[in-house]
Amino acid sequence: SSPHLVQVRERIRINGQPISKDLFNKYFWLVYNRLEETKDPAHSSMPAYFRFLTIMAFHVFLQEKVDLAVVEVGIGGTYDCTNIVRAPVVCGVSSLGIDHTSILGDTMEKIAWQKGGIFKPGVPAFTVAQPERPLEVLRERAQERQCSLYLCPELDDFEEDCGALELGLAGAHQRSNAALALQLARTWLQRRGCQGKAGDRGQGPDPTRAPEVSVGCLSCLGLGELKEVPPSSELLGRPVPLAPAFRLPDAMIQGLRDTEWLGRTQVLSHGPVTWYLDGAHTTSSIQACVRWFRQAALSQDKPHDGSEVRVLLFNATGDRDTAALLKLLVSCHFDYAVFCPNFTEVSLANNADQQNFNVTLENALTRCLENQQTWTRLLEEKVGQDPWLPSPPRVGGLLQPTPARGSLLLVPPAPRPLNSPALVFPCLAQALRWVAQGRDPHLAAPVASGAHPHPAASSGAVLLREAAAVHVLVTGSLHLVGGALRLLVPALSQ
């Protein structure tokens, strides 16, 4: 899977656990040296970062003799370097969203074409509810690749037989992912002759079968053909037939309940400060994040004195439309919006796993300043449309920008700043320390000696220190969430 959050070893897991440092070190140098020895002298460059790790992952899985590997596509599908497996056991395409437009195209139809590139002849594929035109594109790709494509039934259809299903991952959108996971798992069990374990009758597993691996937006690789899943008779007229729901065995029910995936709808309660972490970075995933955050934050017990402060910590990278993402987040009514690069510290000398050689600190800070200005503009536009938001306080009739290195603020302080002052910090550590104000045991208190000279930063610090509850949403980038996790959960760095 990619990207990793804290350590690169997270990308290659066996039985759910990142491979050990010793194993990573062993296979890294084995693969590196073999490539170095056999590369074409006329084309002497080594594989790029993601390609190298993909080659290494396949090598690890083969050498460690895994029974099944689930491989997540990096970007798209058709031209992604994970898409080299000729005969997967099953392929899956999750909910489509607009992302990586410079590579995949700027419409859902173009992106669907790229995703359909993982389909293989004679290999069943599953997808979830999609908009009509992108779903038609997936169907056309399946036809041209001689692949049977099915729509996953809703999770509700499974609950009719086994009762309400509890998911380890929060958020309504995870129900769609869970429905897809059930179909992929069931197909794998059928392929292994273990149908009885998934509510079907079948023969025992074939001991002569070769180990199988999986690829795709959650897809599976192996050999041979799979018996087709019959479509639901009442929905044969649809562009993509609906796969039938099936009786869930206890192991699947427990699997859904016990699933953990850091950085996705994750909540960390650290005393009065509650951190909500979600790596959403597309319009559709930010919409899902907003729904989850509003529900999760509202479900918390309200402080008796009502002193609750909401903070947004945001960054986005690449060619993403940050204005569109921020516009969706305005509805959460944050008291403060904090922007910073994905760098954990200004100096990354001791944090090689989170270095990004494609982005300079200067470029990253420039992006943060643009996000800060966008947020301020969105709030100004929102005034008058939303009765919750008062008119922003003004000084001399004008908003007063004060660019100060360390923290940058574009809105003057107010006794209760409901108009969400926007601050920029040069790194995650400074941003998190300012938000926590020494109230999170994993974070040191911010340095008081002039690190945040603007009066609004000082005003906000007082509010954060005195609030009975501080709710912080960290979103916009998985790299940002990973950096936050590294500081908030030090054990992940071990």
PDB file of C-alpha atoms in Angstrom, residues 132 327 463 474:
ATOM      1  CA  GLU A 132     -23.668   6.518 -14.371  1.00  0.00           C
ATOM      2  CA  LYS A 327     -14.674  25.461   0.653  1.00  0.00           C
ATOM      3  CA  LEU A 463      -8.369  30.338  24.420  1.00  0.00           C
ATOM      4  CA  VAL A 474      -6.063  17.109  10.557  1.00  0.00           C
TER       5      VAL A 474
END
